[in-house]
Amino acid sequence: MRYELYYWPEIQGRGEFVRLALEEGGADYIDVARRRGRGRDAIAALIHREGIKRRPYAPPVLKAGKLLIAQTALILHYLGPPLRLVPRGEADRLWALQLQLTITDLVKEIHDTHHPISTALYYEDQRPAAMHYTREFWRNRVPKLLGYFDDVLRHSRGPYVFGGRRSYVDLSLFQIVDGLRYAFPKRMRRFENKVPRLTQLHDAVAERPRIAAYLQSERRIPFNEWGIFRAYPELDG
Amino acid sequence: MRYELYYWPEIQGRGEFVRLALEEGGADYIDVARRRGRGRDAIAALIHREGIKRRPYAPPVLKAGKLLIAQTALILHYLGPPLRLVPRGEADRLWALQLQLTITDLVKEIHDTHHPISTALYYEDQRPAAMHYTREFWRNRVPKLLGYFDDVLRHSRGPYVFGGRRSYVDLSLFQIVDGLRYAFPKRMRRFENKVPRLTQLHDAVAERPRIAAYLQSERRIPFNEWGIFRAYPELDG
């Protein structure tokens, strides 16, 4: 099966969680909007196609044969079995998706550090609210959420959430740590020793051969200030 | 199977999407924290139980035999087949969950109308940001998101997202319309004629015998100012 990923070509964004899974799973896939000359038009053409019956709300969208699947966590849930990125049993698949949905919640909160009021406004027009949001986020939410995942890894005995076997959840947690380090280098340096198992998971994922190759390739879009993780020094405390 | 729902006893909140499904599905269930004398302690006892291996992050949590399932959309995905609240085919189950995850995103945005900065702060301490957020929410997000679901219903030919057959997604969309009417009566009155299919879906769900009986029972907690949908007149424009 050749998968087609439809996602914004300029950013890692939510699509990056899918890209990491496709790469680690060794999937045959096309990052459609990044192919020369297609860009964002390819996404619009897919979502607003005449006669489409089940229109996805927003990218990322995975095309798998005739199926169109949107919502990052659902795409990963779907890709898990064929790419061997989740154990087979029902309880394990439910646990993986439960964890992924909590990562989804965290991603939204990370995004809101720079856009707490509206995505329709520029960052510069909501900066005071962003600074307030970010302070509270690092005071309350980061310890609670990253602490939760560190606790999950304590129970699994690591390095991954299913123990010795990596899953799509681990790839996403790698991206969370990587992105927080980019966006909040000072805060993250101070905080990270409180979640040592997450740091270890990040390193274990980064060293996996396919991920290491991907991260060094041109397929990995660098972090920038249009995505979820944005390096605004005034938010870094 | 007797299901146990663990959710805050004083509010509809995210648990209400699960309660509606359990009710419409005719499930044998216990709303554990609402049983006399148990309250919030029952939730803490479950989540922080000594020796628990796969701790859920937060309620609602469904206990189904030995399985513990958290995250509202995942609970509904799990309950769909046994309660006959979703068609059987894989494509249909994926579509239902995709829609439910977009509802999840919407619920978070509705919550943030009164808590845009932090859930750790009182509403009164983030009121200016709440007013700004709410204006933008009604200007950009409500038209886009409710418009999307209205469009889904146009394609399904209604009254439900799978046409003539109701699903857990419809129960959740009923709750969205019901809650927005409670929290933003004036705004909703002005807006609702733009999404006539959602209004029709709301009414179709409300008239279903089990839902109608539930809504009139003491099991339906009234809306109040501790939940997701809060009636703060200054946010209603």
Tab-separated table of C-alpha atoms in Angstrom:
chain	number	residue	atom	x	y	z
A	1	MET	CA	0.000	0.000	0.000
A	2	ARG	CA	1.335	3.417	-0.971
A	3	TYR	CA	0.067	5.969	1.518
A	4	GLU	CA	-0.449	9.622	0.664
A	5	LEU	CA	-0.002	12.215	3.393
A	6	TYR	CA	-1.678	15.572	2.902
A	7	TYR	CA	-0.236	18.218	5.164
A	8	TRP	CA	1.116	21.762	5.004
A	9	PRO	CA	4.459	21.662	3.230
A	10	GLU	CA	6.235	24.394	5.232
A	11	ILE	CA	5.920	23.088	8.781
A	12	GLN	CA	6.332	20.041	10.963
A	13	GLY	CA	3.048	20.776	12.749
A	14	ARG	CA	0.658	17.953	13.529
A	15	GLY	CA	1.701	16.189	10.343
A	16	GLU	CA	5.102	15.484	11.853
A	17	PHE	CA	3.645	12.895	14.230
A	18	VAL	CA	2.424	11.034	11.156
A	19	ARG	CA	5.678	11.499	9.230
A	20	LEU	CA	7.648	9.998	12.119
A	21	ALA	CA	5.387	6.944	12.109
A	22	LEU	CA	5.600	6.485	8.340
A	23	GLU	CA	9.398	6.766	8.502
A	24	GLU	CA	9.909	4.422	11.451
A	25	GLY	CA	7.436	1.969	9.951
A	26	GLY	CA	9.337	1.929	6.658
A	27	ALA	CA	6.151	2.846	4.820
A	28	ASP	CA	5.893	3.556	1.125
A	29	TYR	CA	4.444	7.069	1.219
A	30	ILE	CA	4.252	10.378	-0.586
A	31	ASP	CA	4.200	13.689	1.281
A	32	VAL	CA	1.902	15.070	-1.401
A	33	ALA	CA	1.970	18.795	-0.714
A	34	ARG	CA	5.770	18.832	-0.593
A	35	ARG	CA	6.180	17.502	-4.103
A	36	ARG	CA	7.417	20.226	-6.398
A	37	GLY	CA	4.713	22.475	-7.755
A	38	ARG	CA	1.795	21.106	-5.779
A	39	GLY	CA	1.963	22.737	-2.363
A	40	ARG	CA	-1.169	23.768	-0.543
A	41	ASP	CA	-3.333	23.394	-3.627
A	42	ALA	CA	-3.099	19.643	-3.321
A	43	ILE	CA	-4.684	19.785	0.135
A	44	ALA	CA	-7.472	22.112	-0.947
A	45	ALA	CA	-8.128	19.947	-4.000
A	46	LEU	CA	-8.485	16.886	-1.768
A	47	ILE	CA	-10.640	18.372	0.980
A	48	HIS	CA	-12.893	20.462	-1.222
A	49	ARG	CA	-13.166	17.955	-4.029
A	50	GLU	CA	-16.501	18.055	-5.819
A	51	GLY	CA	-18.746	15.185	-4.790
A	52	ILE	CA	-16.716	14.168	-1.742
A	53	LYS	CA	-19.042	12.438	0.719
A	54	ARG	CA	-16.981	12.347	3.897
A	55	ARG	CA	-14.948	15.507	3.912
A	56	PRO	CA	-12.211	15.713	6.560
A	57	TYR	CA	-12.259	18.861	8.648
A	58	ALA	CA	-8.556	19.684	8.365
A	59	PRO	CA	-5.111	18.253	7.606
A	60	PRO	CA	-3.241	16.087	8.311
A	61	VAL	CA	-5.188	13.689	6.114
A	62	LEU	CA	-3.940	10.222	5.175
A	63	LYS	CA	-5.146	8.651	1.964
A	64	ALA	CA	-4.977	4.869	2.158
A	65	GLY	CA	-6.544	3.393	-0.952
A	66	LYS	CA	-10.054	4.804	-0.976
A	67	LEU	CA	-10.007	5.712	2.706
A	68	LEU	CA	-9.434	9.297	3.813
A	69	ILE	CA	-8.473	9.575	7.468
A	70	ALA	CA	-8.031	12.826	9.343
A	71	GLN	CA	-7.151	13.604	12.967
A	72	THR	CA	-3.554	12.823	13.881
A	73	ALA	CA	-4.267	10.322	16.644
A	74	LEU	CA	-6.715	8.425	14.456
A	75	ILE	CA	-4.216	8.230	11.594
A	76	LEU	CA	-1.675	6.746	14.000
A	77	HIS	CA	-4.250	4.318	15.392
A	78	TYR	CA	-4.988	3.224	11.839
A	79	LEU	CA	-1.337	2.924	10.785
A	80	GLY	CA	-0.278	1.151	13.965
A	81	PRO	CA	-0.998	-2.465	12.942
A	82	PRO	CA	0.223	-2.435	9.301
A	83	LEU	CA	3.393	-0.542	10.236
A	84	ARG	CA	3.883	-2.679	13.369
A	85	LEU	CA	3.902	0.395	15.535
A	86	VAL	CA	1.501	-0.961	18.149
A	87	PRO	CA	0.995	-4.389	19.747
A	88	ARG	CA	-1.863	-6.408	18.267
A	89	GLY	CA	-4.167	-6.948	21.257
A	90	GLU	CA	-7.262	-4.795	21.756
A	91	ALA	CA	-6.261	-3.645	25.243
A	92	ASP	CA	-2.858	-2.526	23.963
A	93	ARG	CA	-4.327	-0.695	20.991
A	94	LEU	CA	-6.781	1.101	23.276
A	95	TRP	CA	-3.989	2.021	25.687
A	96	ALA	CA	-1.842	3.396	22.866
A	97	LEU	CA	-4.693	5.497	21.521
A	98	GLN	CA	-5.588	6.694	25.014
A	99	LEU	CA	-2.019	7.910	25.493
A	100	GLN	CA	-1.966	9.445	22.015
A	101	LEU	CA	-5.153	11.384	22.745
A	102	THR	CA	-3.547	12.814	25.873
A	103	ILE	CA	-0.582	13.821	23.690
A	104	THR	CA	-3.121	15.476	21.367
A	105	ASP	CA	-4.408	17.519	24.302
A	106	LEU	CA	-0.853	18.499	25.198
A	107	VAL	CA	-0.071	19.545	21.616
A	108	LYS	CA	-3.055	21.887	21.625
A	109	GLU	CA	-1.878	23.432	24.894
A	110	ILE	CA	1.644	23.861	23.518
A	111	HIS	CA	0.188	25.588	20.454
A	112	ASP	CA	-1.847	27.882	22.691
A	113	THR	CA	1.275	29.195	24.441
A	114	HIS	CA	1.703	31.487	21.439
A	115	HIS	CA	-1.936	31.655	20.338
A	116	PRO	CA	-4.091	31.632	23.483
A	117	ILE	CA	-6.807	33.948	22.123
A	118	SER	CA	-7.239	33.032	18.461
A	119	THR	CA	-5.415	31.480	15.544
A	120	ALA	CA	-6.989	34.208	13.408
A	121	LEU	CA	-4.858	36.844	15.154
A	122	TYR	CA	-1.113	37.376	14.859
A	123	TYR	CA	1.053	36.347	17.770
A	124	GLU	CA	2.017	39.998	18.200
A	125	ASP	CA	-1.622	40.885	18.801
A	126	GLN	CA	-1.988	38.431	21.694
A	127	ARG	CA	1.471	38.638	23.253
A	128	PRO	CA	0.458	39.674	26.803
A	129	ALA	CA	-2.056	36.819	26.958
A	130	ALA	CA	0.590	34.480	25.514
A	131	MET	CA	3.046	35.417	28.234
A	132	HIS	CA	0.428	34.848	30.932
A	133	TYR	CA	-0.686	31.561	29.389
A	134	THR	CA	2.890	30.339	29.041
A	135	ARG	CA	3.734	31.088	32.689
A	136	GLU	CA	0.725	29.089	33.868
A	137	PHE	CA	1.451	26.345	31.342
A	138	TRP	CA	4.954	25.794	32.703
A	139	ARG	CA	3.828	26.164	36.300
A	140	ASN	CA	0.927	23.732	36.204
A	141	ARG	CA	0.482	21.858	32.972
A	142	VAL	CA	3.978	20.792	31.980
A	143	PRO	CA	4.740	19.221	35.374
A	144	LYS	CA	1.375	17.450	35.370
A	145	LEU	CA	1.383	16.214	31.776
A	146	LEU	CA	5.050	15.381	31.270
A	147	GLY	CA	5.054	13.971	34.802
A	148	TYR	CA	2.204	11.704	33.786
A	149	PHE	CA	4.095	10.324	30.799
A	150	ASP	CA	7.236	9.888	32.875
A	151	ASP	CA	5.124	7.885	35.316
A	152	VAL	CA	3.768	5.753	32.457
A	153	LEU	CA	7.377	4.968	31.501
A	154	ARG	CA	8.232	4.120	35.104
A	155	HIS	CA	5.462	1.539	35.100
A	156	SER	CA	6.413	0.146	31.700
A	157	ARG	CA	10.057	-0.018	32.842
A	158	GLY	CA	11.024	1.778	29.615
A	159	PRO	CA	12.546	2.811	27.460
A	160	TYR	CA	9.177	2.843	25.687
A	161	VAL	CA	5.562	2.972	26.828
A	162	PHE	CA	5.217	-0.733	25.987
A	163	GLY	CA	8.562	-1.554	27.583
A	164	GLY	CA	11.188	-2.777	25.149
A	165	ARG	CA	9.064	-2.409	22.039
A	166	ARG	CA	8.612	0.974	20.412
A	167	SER	CA	5.216	2.245	19.304
A	168	TYR	CA	3.800	5.295	17.569
A	169	VAL	CA	3.226	6.799	21.012
A	170	ASP	CA	6.978	6.842	21.641
A	171	LEU	CA	7.639	8.603	18.353
A	172	SER	CA	5.166	11.297	19.374
A	173	LEU	CA	6.715	11.674	22.822
A	174	PHE	CA	10.105	12.075	21.139
A	175	GLN	CA	8.614	14.914	19.098
A	176	ILE	CA	7.152	16.553	22.208
A	177	VAL	CA	10.531	16.595	23.965
A	178	ASP	CA	12.336	17.691	20.800
A	179	GLY	CA	9.864	20.492	20.176
A	180	LEU	CA	9.835	21.768	23.748
A	181	ARG	CA	13.623	21.917	23.667
A	182	TYR	CA	13.423	24.032	20.515
A	183	ALA	CA	10.674	26.367	21.709
A	184	PHE	CA	11.667	26.717	25.363
A	185	PRO	CA	15.390	25.906	25.642
A	186	LYS	CA	15.904	27.617	28.995
A	187	ARG	CA	12.741	26.386	30.641
A	188	MET	CA	13.273	22.875	29.331
A	189	ARG	CA	16.874	22.776	30.584
A	190	ARG	CA	15.654	23.613	34.071
A	191	PHE	CA	12.729	21.202	33.945
A	192	GLU	CA	13.958	18.140	32.148
A	193	ASN	CA	15.713	16.466	35.068
A	194	LYS	CA	12.263	15.989	36.618
A	195	VAL	CA	11.266	13.634	33.791
A	196	PRO	CA	14.402	11.530	33.198
A	197	ARG	CA	12.530	8.664	31.566
A	198	LEU	CA	11.127	10.976	28.918
A	199	THR	CA	14.629	12.211	28.158
A	200	GLN	CA	15.819	8.628	27.853
A	201	LEU	CA	12.916	7.816	25.555
A	202	HIS	CA	13.768	10.822	23.393
A	203	ASP	CA	17.346	9.607	23.005
A	204	ALA	CA	16.324	6.018	22.365
A	205	VAL	CA	13.987	7.107	19.558
A	206	ALA	CA	16.532	9.518	18.061
A	207	GLU	CA	19.056	6.687	17.806
A	208	ARG	CA	16.801	4.310	15.962
A	209	PRO	CA	18.332	3.863	12.507
A	210	ARG	CA	15.332	4.924	10.450
A	211	ILE	CA	14.576	7.913	12.665
A	212	ALA	CA	18.233	8.972	12.739
A	213	ALA	CA	18.340	8.825	8.944
A	214	TYR	CA	15.086	10.746	8.669
A	215	LEU	CA	16.201	13.493	11.046
A	216	GLN	CA	19.310	14.069	8.930
A	217	SER	CA	17.417	14.049	5.659
A	218	GLU	CA	15.728	16.898	3.824
A	219	ARG	CA	12.421	15.218	4.536
A	220	ARG	CA	12.639	16.535	8.113
A	221	ILE	CA	11.501	20.150	7.904
A	222	PRO	CA	13.424	22.276	10.432
A	223	PHE	CA	11.473	23.757	13.342
A	224	ASN	CA	10.314	27.286	12.568
A	225	GLU	CA	7.951	29.978	13.811
A	226	TRP	CA	4.916	28.880	11.815
A	227	GLY	CA	4.361	25.548	13.521
A	228	ILE	CA	3.329	24.311	16.938
A	229	PHE	CA	6.708	24.721	18.602
A	230	ARG	CA	7.907	28.319	18.194
A	231	ALA	CA	11.031	29.814	19.686
A	232	TYR	CA	9.893	33.197	21.016
A	233	PRO	CA	12.547	34.196	23.559
A	234	GLU	CA	10.151	36.330	25.607
A	235	LEU	CA	8.053	33.224	26.298
A	236	ASP	CA	11.083	31.292	27.511
A	237	GLY	CA	11.151	33.102	30.857
B	1	MET	CA	-21.523	-6.358	31.014
B	2	ARG	CA	-22.098	-3.810	33.755
B	3	TYR	CA	-20.104	-0.682	32.941
B	4	GLU	CA	-18.809	1.684	35.576
B	5	LEU	CA	-18.434	5.355	34.699
B	6	TYR	CA	-16.057	7.414	36.793
B	7	TYR	CA	-16.665	11.116	36.402
B	8	TRP	CA	-17.131	14.227	38.525
B	9	PRO	CA	-20.526	13.976	40.204
B	10	GLU	CA	-21.463	17.691	40.115
B	11	ILE	CA	-21.231	18.446	36.404
B	12	GLN	CA	-22.189	17.245	32.955
B	13	GLY	CA	-18.720	18.021	31.617
B	14	ARG	CA	-17.012	15.596	29.291
B	15	GLY	CA	-18.662	12.702	31.094
B	16	GLU	CA	-22.020	13.730	29.684
B	17	PHE	CA	-21.047	12.567	26.196
B	18	VAL	CA	-20.518	9.121	27.711
B	19	ARG	CA	-23.702	9.244	29.806
B	20	LEU	CA	-25.763	10.033	26.699
B	21	ALA	CA	-24.286	7.023	24.917
B	22	LEU	CA	-24.866	4.682	27.870
B	23	GLU	CA	-28.457	5.895	28.134
B	24	GLU	CA	-29.302	5.697	24.425
B	25	GLY	CA	-27.602	2.315	24.209
B	26	GLY	CA	-29.675	0.964	27.101
B	27	ALA	CA	-26.491	-0.033	28.919
B	28	ASP	CA	-26.342	-1.492	32.373
B	29	TYR	CA	-24.113	1.066	34.091
B	30	ILE	CA	-23.265	2.740	37.355
B	31	ASP	CA	-22.305	6.409	37.564
B	32	VAL	CA	-19.947	5.555	40.394
B	33	ALA	CA	-19.083	8.959	41.810
B	34	ARG	CA	-22.745	9.952	41.992
B	35	ARG	CA	-23.706	7.088	44.250
B	36	ARG	CA	-24.425	8.396	47.714
B	37	GLY	CA	-21.382	8.842	49.885
B	38	ARG	CA	-18.737	8.099	47.290
B	39	GLY	CA	-18.258	11.293	45.286
B	40	ARG	CA	-14.851	12.367	44.108
B	41	ASP	CA	-13.058	9.902	46.370
B	42	ALA	CA	-14.150	7.061	44.118
B	43	ILE	CA	-12.346	8.654	41.178
B	44	ALA	CA	-9.158	9.307	43.133
B	45	ALA	CA	-9.260	5.767	44.488
B	46	LEU	CA	-9.464	4.388	40.956
B	47	ILE	CA	-6.848	6.560	39.286
B	48	HIS	CA	-4.317	6.540	42.091
B	49	ARG	CA	-4.834	2.950	43.088
B	50	GLU	CA	-1.691	1.301	44.408
B	51	GLY	CA	-0.152	-1.023	41.864
B	52	ILE	CA	-2.130	0.252	38.887
B	53	LYS	CA	-0.120	-0.390	35.739
B	54	ARG	CA	-1.911	1.732	33.159
B	55	ARG	CA	-3.131	4.790	34.978
B	56	PRO	CA	-5.563	7.008	33.058
B	57	TYR	CA	-4.622	10.663	32.983
B	58	ALA	CA	-8.037	12.068	33.920
B	59	PRO	CA	-11.764	11.306	34.036
B	60	PRO	CA	-14.031	10.373	32.413
B	61	VAL	CA	-12.882	6.788	32.842
B	62	LEU	CA	-14.960	3.765	31.862
B	63	LYS	CA	-14.396	0.503	33.633
B	64	ALA	CA	-15.436	-2.442	31.455
B	65	GLY	CA	-14.474	-5.653	33.183
B	66	LYS	CA	-10.751	-5.348	33.722
B	67	LEU	CA	-10.310	-2.635	31.099
B	68	LEU	CA	-9.950	0.994	32.126
B	69	ILE	CA	-10.559	3.405	29.272
B	70	ALA	CA	-10.092	7.160	29.455
B	71	GLN	CA	-10.506	9.938	26.890
B	72	THR	CA	-14.118	10.629	25.963
B	73	ALA	CA	-13.821	9.910	22.247
B	74	LEU	CA	-12.044	6.627	22.903
B	75	ILE	CA	-14.715	5.529	25.376
B	76	LEU	CA	-17.366	6.214	22.741
B	77	HIS	CA	-15.341	4.379	20.083
B	78	TYR	CA	-15.128	1.410	22.446
B	79	LEU	CA	-18.806	1.461	23.422
B	80	GLY	CA	-20.028	1.968	19.862
B	81	PRO	CA	-20.261	-1.670	18.735
B	82	PRO	CA	-21.668	-3.311	21.902
B	83	LEU	CA	-24.241	-0.525	22.349
B	84	ARG	CA	-24.998	-0.470	18.606
B	85	LEU	CA	-24.153	3.197	18.423
B	86	VAL	CA	-21.963	2.931	15.334
B	87	PRO	CA	-22.172	0.883	12.113
B	88	ARG	CA	-19.986	-2.237	12.060
B	89	GLY	CA	-17.665	-1.601	9.105
B	90	GLU	CA	-14.131	-0.315	9.628
B	91	ALA	CA	-14.584	2.729	7.373
B	92	ASP	CA	-17.706	3.742	9.296
B	93	ARG	CA	-16.051	3.290	12.675
B	94	LEU	CA	-13.095	5.400	11.534
B	95	TRP	CA	-15.415	8.094	10.204
B	96	ALA	CA	-17.376	8.200	13.464
B	97	LEU	CA	-14.203	8.508	15.524
B	98	GLN	CA	-12.804	11.151	13.166
B	99	LEU	CA	-15.952	13.230	13.660
B	100	GLN	CA	-15.887	12.622	17.412
B	101	LEU	CA	-12.286	13.832	17.614
B	102	THR	CA	-13.285	17.046	15.864
B	103	ILE	CA	-16.076	17.391	18.447
B	104	THR	CA	-13.389	16.888	21.116
B	105	ASP	CA	-11.460	19.815	19.644
B	106	LEU	CA	-14.605	21.918	19.666
B	107	VAL	CA	-15.369	21.041	23.297
B	108	LYS	CA	-11.924	22.244	24.334
B	109	GLU	CA	-12.468	25.523	22.492
B	110	ILE	CA	-15.874	25.964	24.126
B	111	HIS	CA	-14.273	25.373	27.533
B	112	ASP	CA	-11.608	27.946	26.744
B	113	THR	CA	-14.206	30.681	26.176
B	114	HIS	CA	-14.302	31.042	29.974
B	115	HIS	CA	-10.794	29.745	30.735
B	116	PRO	CA	-8.479	30.899	27.928
B	117	ILE	CA	-5.403	31.404	30.118
B	118	SER	CA	-5.465	28.602	32.673
B	119	THR	CA	-7.801	26.197	34.425
B	120	ALA	CA	-5.775	26.897	37.579
B	121	LEU	CA	-7.103	30.474	37.681
B	122	TYR	CA	-10.624	31.622	38.473
B	123	TYR	CA	-12.757	32.866	35.614
B	124	GLU	CA	-12.810	36.272	37.276
B	125	ASP	CA	-9.024	36.454	36.988
B	126	GLN	CA	-9.045	35.949	33.215
B	127	ARG	CA	-12.239	37.754	32.263
B	128	PRO	CA	-10.783	40.265	29.740
B	129	ALA	CA	-9.007	37.437	27.909
B	130	ALA	CA	-12.214	35.391	28.062
B	131	MET	CA	-14.181	38.188	26.442
B	132	HIS	CA	-11.601	38.557	23.688
B	133	TYR	CA	-11.389	34.792	23.138
B	134	THR	CA	-15.173	34.469	23.024
B	135	ARG	CA	-15.569	37.222	20.430
B	136	GLU	CA	-13.045	35.522	18.155
B	137	PHE	CA	-14.567	32.124	18.857
B	138	TRP	CA	-17.976	33.232	17.663
B	139	ARG	CA	-16.571	35.198	14.753
B	140	ASN	CA	-14.328	32.478	13.326
B	141	ARG	CA	-14.550	29.140	15.025
B	142	VAL	CA	-18.282	28.552	15.525
B	143	PRO	CA	-19.130	29.285	11.880
B	144	LYS	CA	-16.304	27.051	10.698
B	145	LEU	CA	-16.849	24.122	13.061
B	146	LEU	CA	-20.653	24.052	13.282
B	147	GLY	CA	-20.726	24.794	9.563
B	148	TYR	CA	-18.573	21.741	9.010
B	149	PHE	CA	-20.943	19.465	10.917
B	150	ASP	CA	-23.944	20.968	9.148
B	151	ASP	CA	-22.197	20.161	5.876
B	152	VAL	CA	-21.588	16.569	7.039
B	153	LEU	CA	-25.337	16.288	7.676
B	154	ARG	CA	-26.101	17.722	4.257
B	155	HIS	CA	-24.032	14.975	2.669
B	156	SER	CA	-25.522	12.237	4.864
B	157	ARG	CA	-29.015	13.595	4.066
B	158	GLY	CA	-29.754	13.557	7.801
B	159	PRO	CA	-31.136	13.581	10.285
B	160	TYR	CA	-27.978	11.863	11.559
B	161	VAL	CA	-24.364	11.726	10.416
B	162	PHE	CA	-24.965	8.185	9.112
B	163	GLY	CA	-28.287	9.172	7.551
B	164	GLY	CA	-31.281	7.490	9.129
B	165	ARG	CA	-29.365	5.619	11.789
B	166	ARG	CA	-28.236	7.390	14.950
B	167	SER	CA	-24.721	7.024	16.329
B	168	TYR	CA	-22.763	8.225	19.331
B	169	VAL	CA	-21.610	11.163	17.202
B	170	ASP	CA	-25.193	12.416	16.962
B	171	LEU	CA	-25.653	12.243	20.713
B	172	SER	CA	-22.549	14.392	21.125
B	173	LEU	CA	-23.709	16.908	18.531
B	174	PHE	CA	-27.013	17.132	20.392
B	175	GLN	CA	-25.061	17.978	23.534
B	176	ILE	CA	-23.034	20.649	21.699
B	177	VAL	CA	-26.171	22.407	20.471
B	178	ASP	CA	-27.892	22.026	23.843
B	179	GLY	CA	-24.878	23.374	25.702
B	180	LEU	CA	-24.293	26.323	23.377
B	181	ARG	CA	-27.950	27.289	23.789
B	182	TYR	CA	-27.478	27.269	27.551
B	183	ALA	CA	-24.164	29.155	27.613
B	184	PHE	CA	-24.790	31.636	24.790
B	185	PRO	CA	-28.564	31.996	24.381
B	186	LYS	CA	-28.438	35.301	22.513
B	187	ARG	CA	-25.535	34.437	20.239
B	188	MET	CA	-26.974	31.015	19.498
B	189	ARG	CA	-30.397	32.455	18.647
B	190	ARG	CA	-28.766	34.723	16.074
B	191	PHE	CA	-26.512	32.004	14.683
B	192	GLU	CA	-28.565	28.854	14.638
B	193	ASN	CA	-30.457	29.469	11.407
B	194	LYS	CA	-27.108	29.104	9.619
B	195	VAL	CA	-26.903	25.436	10.654
B	196	PRO	CA	-30.482	24.163	10.246
B	197	ARG	CA	-29.444	20.517	9.953
B	198	LEU	CA	-27.739	20.636	13.334
B	199	THR	CA	-30.889	22.074	14.871
B	200	GLN	CA	-32.917	19.277	13.300
B	201	LEU	CA	-30.436	16.702	14.588
B	202	HIS	CA	-30.722	18.183	18.080
B	203	ASP	CA	-34.481	17.847	17.999
B	204	ALA	CA	-34.385	14.336	16.550
B	205	VAL	CA	-32.061	13.171	19.327
B	206	ALA	CA	-34.064	14.919	22.059
B	207	GLU	CA	-37.200	13.092	20.932
B	208	ARG	CA	-35.692	9.635	21.039
B	209	PRO	CA	-37.540	7.778	23.833
B	210	ARG	CA	-34.506	6.830	25.911
B	211	ILE	CA	-32.918	10.266	25.591
B	212	ALA	CA	-36.210	12.035	26.347
B	213	ALA	CA	-36.623	9.899	29.470
B	214	TYR	CA	-33.037	10.539	30.519
B	215	LEU	CA	-33.308	14.306	30.067
B	216	GLN	CA	-36.335	14.373	32.357
B	217	SER	CA	-34.726	12.162	34.986
B	218	GLU	CA	-32.541	13.086	37.931
B	219	ARG	CA	-29.685	11.325	36.195
B	220	ARG	CA	-29.324	14.370	33.910
B	221	ILE	CA	-27.400	16.922	35.951
B	222	PRO	CA	-28.580	20.445	35.090
B	223	PHE	CA	-26.143	22.744	33.307
B	224	ASN	CA	-24.245	24.922	35.768
B	225	GLU	CA	-21.239	27.221	36.013
B	226	TRP	CA	-18.683	24.533	36.879
B	227	GLY	CA	-18.816	22.627	33.628
B	228	ILE	CA	-17.857	23.209	30.017
B	229	PHE	CA	-20.932	25.233	29.069
B	230	ARG	CA	-21.271	28.200	31.418
B	231	ALA	CA	-23.829	30.962	31.187
B	232	TYR	CA	-21.848	34.141	31.794
B	233	PRO	CA	-24.005	36.946	30.366
B	234	GLU	CA	-21.024	39.199	29.619
B	235	LEU	CA	-19.683	36.551	27.241
B	236	ASP	CA	-22.990	36.343	25.398
B	237	GLY	CA	-22.408	39.615	23.555
